[in-house]
Coordinates of C-alpha atoms and ligand atoms in Angstrom, one line a residue:
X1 CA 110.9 51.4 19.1
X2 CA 110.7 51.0 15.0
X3 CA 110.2 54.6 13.1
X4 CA 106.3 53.8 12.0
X5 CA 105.0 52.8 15.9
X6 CA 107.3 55.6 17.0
X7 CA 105.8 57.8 14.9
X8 CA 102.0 56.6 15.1
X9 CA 102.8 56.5 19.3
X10 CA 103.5 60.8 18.9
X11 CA 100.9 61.4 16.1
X12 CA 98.2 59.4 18.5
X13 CA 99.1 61.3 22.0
X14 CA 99.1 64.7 19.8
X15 CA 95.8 63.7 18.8
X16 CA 94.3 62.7 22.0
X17 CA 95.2 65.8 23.6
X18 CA 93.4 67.6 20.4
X19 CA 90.5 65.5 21.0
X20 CA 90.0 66.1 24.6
X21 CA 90.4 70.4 24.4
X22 CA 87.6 69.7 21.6
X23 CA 85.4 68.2 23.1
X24 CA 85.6 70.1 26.2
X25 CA 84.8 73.5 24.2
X26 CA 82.6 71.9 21.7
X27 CA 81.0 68.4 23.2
X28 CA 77.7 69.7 23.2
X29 CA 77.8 70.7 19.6
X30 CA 74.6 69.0 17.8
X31 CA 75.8 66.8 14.7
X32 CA 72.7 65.7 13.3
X33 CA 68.8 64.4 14.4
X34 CA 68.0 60.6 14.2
X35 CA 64.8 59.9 12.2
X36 CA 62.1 56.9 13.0
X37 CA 63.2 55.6 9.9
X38 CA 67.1 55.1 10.8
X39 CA 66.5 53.3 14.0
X40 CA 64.0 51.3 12.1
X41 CA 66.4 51.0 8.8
X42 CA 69.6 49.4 10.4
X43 CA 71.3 52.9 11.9
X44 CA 72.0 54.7 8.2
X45 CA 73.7 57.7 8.1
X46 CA 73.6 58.1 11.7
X47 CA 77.3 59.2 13.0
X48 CA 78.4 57.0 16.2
X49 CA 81.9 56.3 16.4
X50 CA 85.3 57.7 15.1
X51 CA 86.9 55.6 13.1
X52 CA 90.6 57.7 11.8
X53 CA 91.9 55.4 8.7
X54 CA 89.5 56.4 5.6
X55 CA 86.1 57.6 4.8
X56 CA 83.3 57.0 2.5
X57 CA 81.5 59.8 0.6
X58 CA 78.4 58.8 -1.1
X59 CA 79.4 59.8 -4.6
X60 CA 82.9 60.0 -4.3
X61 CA 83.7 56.4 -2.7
X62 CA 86.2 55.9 -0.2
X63 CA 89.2 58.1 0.6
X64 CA 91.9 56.5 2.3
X65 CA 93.3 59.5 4.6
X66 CA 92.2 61.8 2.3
X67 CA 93.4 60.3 -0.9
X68 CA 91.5 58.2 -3.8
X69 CA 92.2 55.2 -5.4
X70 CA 93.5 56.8 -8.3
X71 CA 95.4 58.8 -6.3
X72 CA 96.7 56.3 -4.2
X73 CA 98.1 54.3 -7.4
X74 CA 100.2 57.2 -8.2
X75 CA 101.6 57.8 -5.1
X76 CA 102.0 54.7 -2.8
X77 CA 105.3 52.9 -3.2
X78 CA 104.9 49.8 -5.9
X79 CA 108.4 47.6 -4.6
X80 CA 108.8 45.1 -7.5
X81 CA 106.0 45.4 -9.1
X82 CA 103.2 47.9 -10.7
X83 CA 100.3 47.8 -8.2
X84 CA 100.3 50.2 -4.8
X85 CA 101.9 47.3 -2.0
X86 CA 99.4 47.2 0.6
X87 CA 102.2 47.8 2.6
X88 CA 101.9 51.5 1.5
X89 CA 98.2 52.4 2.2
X90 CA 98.5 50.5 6.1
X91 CA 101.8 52.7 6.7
X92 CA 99.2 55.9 5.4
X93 CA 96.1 54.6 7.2
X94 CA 98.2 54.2 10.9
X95 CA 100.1 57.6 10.2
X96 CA 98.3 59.9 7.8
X97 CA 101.8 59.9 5.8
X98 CA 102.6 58.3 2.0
X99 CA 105.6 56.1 3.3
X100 CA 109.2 56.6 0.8
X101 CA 109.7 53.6 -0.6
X102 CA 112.4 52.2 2.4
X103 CA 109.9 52.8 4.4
X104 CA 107.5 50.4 2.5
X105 CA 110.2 47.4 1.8
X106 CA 111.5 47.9 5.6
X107 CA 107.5 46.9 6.7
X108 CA 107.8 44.4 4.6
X109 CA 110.5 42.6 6.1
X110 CA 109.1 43.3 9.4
X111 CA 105.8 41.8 8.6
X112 CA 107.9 39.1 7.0
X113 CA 109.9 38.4 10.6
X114 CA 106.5 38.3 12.2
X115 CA 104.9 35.9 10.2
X116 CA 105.4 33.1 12.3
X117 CA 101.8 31.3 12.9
X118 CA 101.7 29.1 16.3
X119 CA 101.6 25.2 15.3
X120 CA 98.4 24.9 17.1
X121 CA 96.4 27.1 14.6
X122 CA 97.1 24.5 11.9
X123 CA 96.5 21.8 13.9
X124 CA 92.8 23.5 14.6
X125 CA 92.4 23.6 11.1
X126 CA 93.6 20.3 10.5
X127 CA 90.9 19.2 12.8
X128 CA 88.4 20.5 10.3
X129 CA 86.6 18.4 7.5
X130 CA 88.4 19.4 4.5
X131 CA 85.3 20.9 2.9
X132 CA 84.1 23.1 5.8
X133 CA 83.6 26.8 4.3
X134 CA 87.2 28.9 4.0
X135 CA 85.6 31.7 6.2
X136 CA 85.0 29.3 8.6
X137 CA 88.1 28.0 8.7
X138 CA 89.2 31.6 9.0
X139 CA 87.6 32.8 11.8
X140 CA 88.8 30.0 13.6
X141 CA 92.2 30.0 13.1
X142 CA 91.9 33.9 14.3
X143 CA 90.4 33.0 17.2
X144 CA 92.7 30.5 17.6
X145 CA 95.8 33.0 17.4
X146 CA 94.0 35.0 20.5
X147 CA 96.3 32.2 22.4
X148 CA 99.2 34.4 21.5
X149 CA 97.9 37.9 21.9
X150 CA 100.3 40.2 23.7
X151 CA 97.1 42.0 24.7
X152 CA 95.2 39.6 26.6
X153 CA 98.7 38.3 28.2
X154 CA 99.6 42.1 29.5
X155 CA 95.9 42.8 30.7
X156 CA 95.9 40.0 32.8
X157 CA 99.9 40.8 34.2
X158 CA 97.6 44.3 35.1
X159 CA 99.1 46.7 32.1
X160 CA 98.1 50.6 32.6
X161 CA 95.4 52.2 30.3
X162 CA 98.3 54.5 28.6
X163 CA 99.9 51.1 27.1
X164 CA 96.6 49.9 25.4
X165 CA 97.8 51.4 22.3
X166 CA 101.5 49.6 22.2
X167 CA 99.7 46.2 23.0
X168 CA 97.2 46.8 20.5
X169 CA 99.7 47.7 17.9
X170 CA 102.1 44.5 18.5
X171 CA 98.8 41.9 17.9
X172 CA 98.2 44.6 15.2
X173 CA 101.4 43.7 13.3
X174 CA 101.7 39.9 14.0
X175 CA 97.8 39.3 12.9
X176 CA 98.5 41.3 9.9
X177 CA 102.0 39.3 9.4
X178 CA 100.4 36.0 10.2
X179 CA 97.1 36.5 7.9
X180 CA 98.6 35.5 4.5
X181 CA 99.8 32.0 5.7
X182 CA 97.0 31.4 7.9
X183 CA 94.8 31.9 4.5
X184 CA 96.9 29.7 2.2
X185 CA 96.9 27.1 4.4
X186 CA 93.5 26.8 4.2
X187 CA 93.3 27.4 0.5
X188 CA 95.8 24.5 -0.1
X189 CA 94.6 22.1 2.5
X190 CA 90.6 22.9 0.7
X191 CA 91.8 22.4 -2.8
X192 CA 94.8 21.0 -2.9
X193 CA 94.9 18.2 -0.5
X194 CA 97.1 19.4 1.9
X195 CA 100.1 20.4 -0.4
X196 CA 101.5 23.5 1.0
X197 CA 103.9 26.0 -0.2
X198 CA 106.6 27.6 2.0
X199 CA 106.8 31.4 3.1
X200 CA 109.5 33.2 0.8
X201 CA 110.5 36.0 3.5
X202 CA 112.2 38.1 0.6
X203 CA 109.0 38.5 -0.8
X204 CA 106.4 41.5 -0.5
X205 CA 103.8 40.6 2.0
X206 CA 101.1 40.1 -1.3
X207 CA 103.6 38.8 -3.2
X208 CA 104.3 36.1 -0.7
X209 CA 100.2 35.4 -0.5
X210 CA 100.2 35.0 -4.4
X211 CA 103.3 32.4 -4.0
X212 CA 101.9 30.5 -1.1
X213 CA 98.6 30.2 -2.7
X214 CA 100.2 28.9 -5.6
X215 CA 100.8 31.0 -8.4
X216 CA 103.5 32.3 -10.1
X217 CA 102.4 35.0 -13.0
X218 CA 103.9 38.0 -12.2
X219 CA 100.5 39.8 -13.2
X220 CA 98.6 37.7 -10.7
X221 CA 100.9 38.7 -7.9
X222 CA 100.0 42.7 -8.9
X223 CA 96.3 41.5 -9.2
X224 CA 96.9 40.2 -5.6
X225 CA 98.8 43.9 -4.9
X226 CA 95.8 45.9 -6.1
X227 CA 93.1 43.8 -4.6
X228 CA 95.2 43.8 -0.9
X229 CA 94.9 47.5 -1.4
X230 CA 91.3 48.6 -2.4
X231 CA 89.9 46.0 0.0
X232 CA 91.5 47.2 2.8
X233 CA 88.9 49.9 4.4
X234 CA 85.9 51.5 3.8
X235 CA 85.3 54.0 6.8
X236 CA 84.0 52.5 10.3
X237 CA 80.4 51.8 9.6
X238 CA 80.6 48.9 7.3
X239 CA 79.4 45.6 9.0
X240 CA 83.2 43.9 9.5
X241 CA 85.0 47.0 10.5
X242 CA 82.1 48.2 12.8
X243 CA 82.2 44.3 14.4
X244 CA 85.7 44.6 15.0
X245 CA 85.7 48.0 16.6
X246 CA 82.8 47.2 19.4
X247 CA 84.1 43.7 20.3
X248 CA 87.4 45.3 20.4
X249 CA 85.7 48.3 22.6
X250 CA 85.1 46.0 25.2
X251 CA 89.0 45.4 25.2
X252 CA 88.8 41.6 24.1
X253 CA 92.2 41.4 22.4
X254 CA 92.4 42.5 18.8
X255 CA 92.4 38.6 17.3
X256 CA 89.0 38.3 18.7
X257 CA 87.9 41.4 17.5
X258 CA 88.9 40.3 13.7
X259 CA 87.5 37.0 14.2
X260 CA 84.5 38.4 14.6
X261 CA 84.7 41.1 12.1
X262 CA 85.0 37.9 9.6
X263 CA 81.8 36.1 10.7
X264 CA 80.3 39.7 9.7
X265 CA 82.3 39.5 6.3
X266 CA 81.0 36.0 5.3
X267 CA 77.0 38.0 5.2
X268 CA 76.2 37.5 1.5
X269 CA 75.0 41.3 1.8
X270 CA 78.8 41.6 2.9
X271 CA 81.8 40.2 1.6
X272 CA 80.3 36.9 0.3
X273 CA 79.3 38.8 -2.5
X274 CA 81.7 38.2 -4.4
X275 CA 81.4 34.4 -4.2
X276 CA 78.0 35.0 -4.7
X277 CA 78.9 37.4 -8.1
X278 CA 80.6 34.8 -9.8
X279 CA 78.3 31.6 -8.8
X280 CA 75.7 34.0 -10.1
X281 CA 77.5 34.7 -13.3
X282 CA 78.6 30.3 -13.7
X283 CA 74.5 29.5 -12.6
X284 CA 73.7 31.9 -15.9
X285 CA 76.2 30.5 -18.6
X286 CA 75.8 27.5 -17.5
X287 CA 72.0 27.8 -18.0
X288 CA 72.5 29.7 -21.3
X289 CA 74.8 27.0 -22.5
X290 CA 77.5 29.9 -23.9
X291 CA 80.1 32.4 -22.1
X292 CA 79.3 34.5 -24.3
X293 CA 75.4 35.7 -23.8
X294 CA 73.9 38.6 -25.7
X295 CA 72.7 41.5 -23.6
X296 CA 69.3 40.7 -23.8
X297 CA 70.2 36.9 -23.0
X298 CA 72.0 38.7 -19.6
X299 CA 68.9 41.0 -19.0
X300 CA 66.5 38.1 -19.4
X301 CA 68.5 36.1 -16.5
X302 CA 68.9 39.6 -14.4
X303 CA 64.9 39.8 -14.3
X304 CA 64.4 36.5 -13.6
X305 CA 66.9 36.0 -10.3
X306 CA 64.7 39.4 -9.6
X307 CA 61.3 38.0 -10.6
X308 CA 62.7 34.6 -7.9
X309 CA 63.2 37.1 -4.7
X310 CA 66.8 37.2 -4.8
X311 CA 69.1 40.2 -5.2
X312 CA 71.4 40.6 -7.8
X313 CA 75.1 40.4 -6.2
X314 CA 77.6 42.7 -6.5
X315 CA 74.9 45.6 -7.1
X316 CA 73.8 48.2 -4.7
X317 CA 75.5 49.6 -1.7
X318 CA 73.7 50.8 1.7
X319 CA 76.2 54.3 1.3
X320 CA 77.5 54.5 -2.4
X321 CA 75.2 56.3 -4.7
X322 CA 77.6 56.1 -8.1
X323 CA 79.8 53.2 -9.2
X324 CA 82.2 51.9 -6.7
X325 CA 85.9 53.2 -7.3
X326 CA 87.1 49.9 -6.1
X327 CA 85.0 47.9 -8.9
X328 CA 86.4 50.9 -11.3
X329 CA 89.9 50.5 -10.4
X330 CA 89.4 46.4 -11.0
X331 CA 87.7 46.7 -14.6
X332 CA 90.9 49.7 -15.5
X333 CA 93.1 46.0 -14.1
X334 CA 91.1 44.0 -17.0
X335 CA 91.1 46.4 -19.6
X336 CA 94.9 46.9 -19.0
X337 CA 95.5 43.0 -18.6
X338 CA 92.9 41.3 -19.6
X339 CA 90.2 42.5 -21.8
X340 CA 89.2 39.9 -24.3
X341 CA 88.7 37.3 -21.4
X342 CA 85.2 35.9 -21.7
X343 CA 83.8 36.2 -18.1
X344 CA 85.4 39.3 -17.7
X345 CA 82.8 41.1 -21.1
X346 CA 80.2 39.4 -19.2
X347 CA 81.2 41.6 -16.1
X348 CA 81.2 44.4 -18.0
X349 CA 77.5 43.5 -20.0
X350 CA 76.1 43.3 -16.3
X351 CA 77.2 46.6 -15.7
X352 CA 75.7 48.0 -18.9
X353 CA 72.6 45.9 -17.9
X354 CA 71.8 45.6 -14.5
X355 CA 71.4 49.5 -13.7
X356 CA 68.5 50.5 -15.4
X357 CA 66.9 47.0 -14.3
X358 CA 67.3 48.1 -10.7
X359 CA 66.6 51.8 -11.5
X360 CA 63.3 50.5 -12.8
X361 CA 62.4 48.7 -9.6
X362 CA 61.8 52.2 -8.4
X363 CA 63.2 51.5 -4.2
X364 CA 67.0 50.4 -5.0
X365 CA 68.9 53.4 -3.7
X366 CA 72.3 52.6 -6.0
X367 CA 71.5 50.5 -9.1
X368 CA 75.5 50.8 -9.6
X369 CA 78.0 47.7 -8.9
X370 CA 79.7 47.4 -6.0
X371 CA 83.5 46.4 -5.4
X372 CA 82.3 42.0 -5.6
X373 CA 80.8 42.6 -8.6
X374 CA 84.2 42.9 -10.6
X375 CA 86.7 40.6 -8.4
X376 CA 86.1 36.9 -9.2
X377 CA 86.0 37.3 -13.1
X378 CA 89.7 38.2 -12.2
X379 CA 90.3 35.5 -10.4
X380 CA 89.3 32.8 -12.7
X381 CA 91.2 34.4 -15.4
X382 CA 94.1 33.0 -13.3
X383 CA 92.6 29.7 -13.0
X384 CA 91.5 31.0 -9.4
X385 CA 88.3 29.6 -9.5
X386 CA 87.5 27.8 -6.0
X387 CA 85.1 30.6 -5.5
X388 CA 84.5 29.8 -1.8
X389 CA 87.7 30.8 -1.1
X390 CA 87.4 34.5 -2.5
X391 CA 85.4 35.8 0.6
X392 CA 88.6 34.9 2.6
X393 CA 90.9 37.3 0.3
X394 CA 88.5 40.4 1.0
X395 CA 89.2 39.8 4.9
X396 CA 92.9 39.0 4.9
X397 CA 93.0 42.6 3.4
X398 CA 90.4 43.7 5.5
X399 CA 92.5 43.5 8.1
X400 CA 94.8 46.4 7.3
X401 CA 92.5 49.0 7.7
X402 CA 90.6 47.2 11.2
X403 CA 93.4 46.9 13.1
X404 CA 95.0 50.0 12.3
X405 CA 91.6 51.7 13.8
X406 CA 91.7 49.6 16.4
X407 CA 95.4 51.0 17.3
X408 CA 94.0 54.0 16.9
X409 CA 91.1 53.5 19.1
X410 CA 93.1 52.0 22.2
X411 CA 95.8 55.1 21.3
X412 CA 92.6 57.8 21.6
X413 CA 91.1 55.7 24.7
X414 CA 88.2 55.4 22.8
X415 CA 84.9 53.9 25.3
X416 CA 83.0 51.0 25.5
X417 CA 80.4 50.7 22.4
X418 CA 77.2 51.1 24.2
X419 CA 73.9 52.5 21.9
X420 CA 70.9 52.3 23.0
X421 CA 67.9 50.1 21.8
X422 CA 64.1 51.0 21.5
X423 CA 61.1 48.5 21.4
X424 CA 58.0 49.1 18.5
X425 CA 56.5 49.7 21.4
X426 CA 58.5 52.6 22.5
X427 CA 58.1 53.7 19.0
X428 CA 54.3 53.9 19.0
X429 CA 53.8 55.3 22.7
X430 CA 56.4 58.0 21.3
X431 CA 54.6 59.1 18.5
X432 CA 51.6 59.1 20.1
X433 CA 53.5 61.4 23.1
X434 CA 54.9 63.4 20.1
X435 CA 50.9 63.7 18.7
X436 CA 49.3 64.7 21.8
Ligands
CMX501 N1 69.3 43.5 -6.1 C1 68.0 43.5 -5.9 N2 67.4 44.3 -4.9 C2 68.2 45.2 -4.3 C3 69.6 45.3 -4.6 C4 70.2 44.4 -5.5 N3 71.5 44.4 -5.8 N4 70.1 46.2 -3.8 C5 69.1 46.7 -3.0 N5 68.0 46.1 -3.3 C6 66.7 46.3 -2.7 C7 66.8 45.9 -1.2 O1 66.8 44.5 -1.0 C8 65.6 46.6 -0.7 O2 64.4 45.9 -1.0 P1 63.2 45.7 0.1 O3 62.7 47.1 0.3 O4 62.2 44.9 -0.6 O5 63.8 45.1 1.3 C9 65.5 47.9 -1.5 O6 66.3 47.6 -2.7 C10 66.2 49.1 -0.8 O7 67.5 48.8 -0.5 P2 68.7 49.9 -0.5 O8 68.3 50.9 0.5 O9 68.9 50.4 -1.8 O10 69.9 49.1 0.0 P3 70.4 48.6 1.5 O11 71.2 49.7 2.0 O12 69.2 48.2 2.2 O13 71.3 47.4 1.2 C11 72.9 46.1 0.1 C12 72.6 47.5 0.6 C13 74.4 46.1 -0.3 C14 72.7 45.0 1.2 C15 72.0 45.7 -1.1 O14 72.2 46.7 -2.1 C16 72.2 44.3 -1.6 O15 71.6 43.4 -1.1 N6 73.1 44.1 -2.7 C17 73.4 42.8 -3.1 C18 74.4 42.1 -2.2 C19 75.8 42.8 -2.4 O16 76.3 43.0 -3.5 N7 76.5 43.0 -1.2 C20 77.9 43.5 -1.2 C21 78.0 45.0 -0.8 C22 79.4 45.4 -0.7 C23 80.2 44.8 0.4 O17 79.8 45.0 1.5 O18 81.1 43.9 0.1

């Protein structure tokens, strides 16, 4: 056994053993009351699974095992280049440890040796229109790879509950390996007629994305570093993760599981944000005829997309209360890199803009941007501008955190996802049992 599932195999038996004296002594404890409102209001706030890899503080923004982004991008391992390797922050979410940087370039290589994608995948995408959405194309070539998954293969040879965990983990690692090709295959076969670029195994796992998509700037490939990183998690609750962790309670294998989290992913209240954010930004320069609007030119065009019953993308979060740390750490990446671009100043003019447009609707709960509102103006700087494609790079780093809390979740023996449901009905005869 390698160090990191040797060492994720003792930390998760340690912690199952925790669990179950806790909740022996303390099962009954009462961790909070569920209003009307909540069941009504798509389950806010109320706390239903444990999910181990990071978690989300209304103010604060996410904490990856405890530590911030900032944090994180002084402390993870940076290989050759200046951004935290997502590498780093999957080795901390499994094992609540900042991996040395061996540690780092040896999971590197591993992913690297796992990367192998079965030939049938691409021929499923092949069998595609060339033009079919990249998140479709996604989810189907990750359902496709179920095929392969060690998983479903050892269920069905009749594996014991106390090995869920080491199956979990191997489909864990080879989805995670696999991801990066499966995506630039479809990127190149959707934009670039079919003209695909060759793994480089001695590359970093992002690195290798950002060469297999097709480009070569060495700040694009820390772009892809960074953005592999911050998308990576955001506590269990979120609409991917949460998909992922109640297929994957019913024990369908963890492929499945992530297929599904990306049909959640491609919501435009979800990850298709951020193809929504930048079509947004194109629909209003475009209609302005400049790149370079005035603020009022930007408020004008805010009101109006209001004033038409849409929401503005890339604003507003169903948890975050105060700018997202995520979109922070992207605009400190522009003003570092790339400040004087032209979309990128109209990022920022949103920001200065669209707050107190929100605030003034008087029911958005966080006027602030989210982490799609910054991530395309990046992109396009790069001459990354197939916009339908961007969706697809939020859920190939999606993935580190899901399956990692899926490990976690076999490792814990974590149940069947099971709430219950009420009708209105229900709701009035209780109220009225509740008034009498
Ligand atoms: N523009 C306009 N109206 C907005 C808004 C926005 N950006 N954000 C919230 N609102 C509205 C809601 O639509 C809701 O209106 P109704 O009462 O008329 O239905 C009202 O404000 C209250 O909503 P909320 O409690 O503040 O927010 P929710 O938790 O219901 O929804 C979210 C959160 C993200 C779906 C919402 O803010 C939104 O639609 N944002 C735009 C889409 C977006 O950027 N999504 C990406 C989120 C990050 C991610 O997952 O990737």
């Amino acid at each position: 056994m390698n160090v990191l599932k040797e060492k994720f195999n003792e930390k998760a038996a340690k912690q199952k053993a925790e669990v179950r004296a806790m909740l022996k002594e303390h099962g009954n404890t009462i961790v909070g009351e569920v209003k009307l409102s909540q069941v009504f209001g798509g389950a806010r706030g109320i706390k239903t699974m444990v999910y181990e890899t990071s978690q989300l503080d209304a103010n604060e923004g996410i904490r990856f095992r405890g530590y911030s982004i900032p944090e994180l991008k002084k402390l993870l391992p940076t290989g050759d280049g200046n951004e935290p390797l997502p590498e780093g922050l999957f080795w901390l979410m499994l094992v609540g440890e900042i991996p040395t940087e061996d540690e780092v370039r040896s999971l590197s290589k591993e992913w690297a040796s796992r990367a192998d994608v079965p030939d049938h995948v691409f021929k499923v995408l092949d069998s595609l229109p060339a033009d079919t959405h990249p998140m479709i194309q996604f989810n189907m070539a990750i359902a496709a790879m179920s095929t392969d998954s060690v998983f479903s293969s050892r269920y069905a040879e009749g594996m014991s509950k106390s090995d869920y965990w080491d199956a979990t983990y191997e489909d864990a690692m080879n989805l995670i390996a696999r991801l990066p090709r499966v995506a630039s295959y479809i990127y190149r076969r959707s934009y670039f007629d079919g003209d695909h670029i060759q793994p480089d195994s001695k590359l970093d796992w992002a690195a290798n994305f950002a060469h297999m998509l097709g480009y070569k700037d060495e700040t694009f490939t820390d772009l892809m570093r960074l953005y592999m990183t911050i998308h990576a998690d955001h506590e269990g609750g979120n609409a991917s993760a949460h998909t992922a962790f109640l297929i994957n309670s019913t024990l369908a294998d963890p492929y499945l599981s992530f297929a599904g989290a990306m049909g959640s992913l491609a919501g435009p209240l979800h990850g298709l944000a951020n193809q929504e954010v930048i079509k947004f930004i194109f629909e209003m320069t475009d209609s302005l005829g400049t790149r370079n609007p005035t603020k009022e030119q930007v408020a004008d065009f805010v009101q109006q997309t209001l004033d038409s019953g849409k929401v503005i993308p890339g604003y507003g979060h169903a948890v975050l209360r105060q700018p997202d740390p995520r979109f922070t750490a992207q605009k400190v990446f522009a003003e570092e890199h790339l400040a004087d671009d032209e979309i990128v100043q109209v990022v920022w003019k949103l920001f200065e803009v669209v707050p107190p447009i929100l605030d003034s609707l008087g029911k958005v709960k966080n006027p602030w941007p989210n982490v799609d509102s910054h991530s395309g103006a990046l992109l396009v700087h790069y001459g990354f501008d197939q916009y339908s494609f961007y969706t697809v790079l939020f859920g190939v780093s999606r993935a580190l955190g899901v399956v990692a809390a899926l490990c976690w979740a076999r490792a814990l023996g974590g149940p069947l996802e099971r709430p219950k449901s009420v009708t209105t009905e229900w709701a009035k005869e209780f109220i009225a049992s509740k008034q009498s």
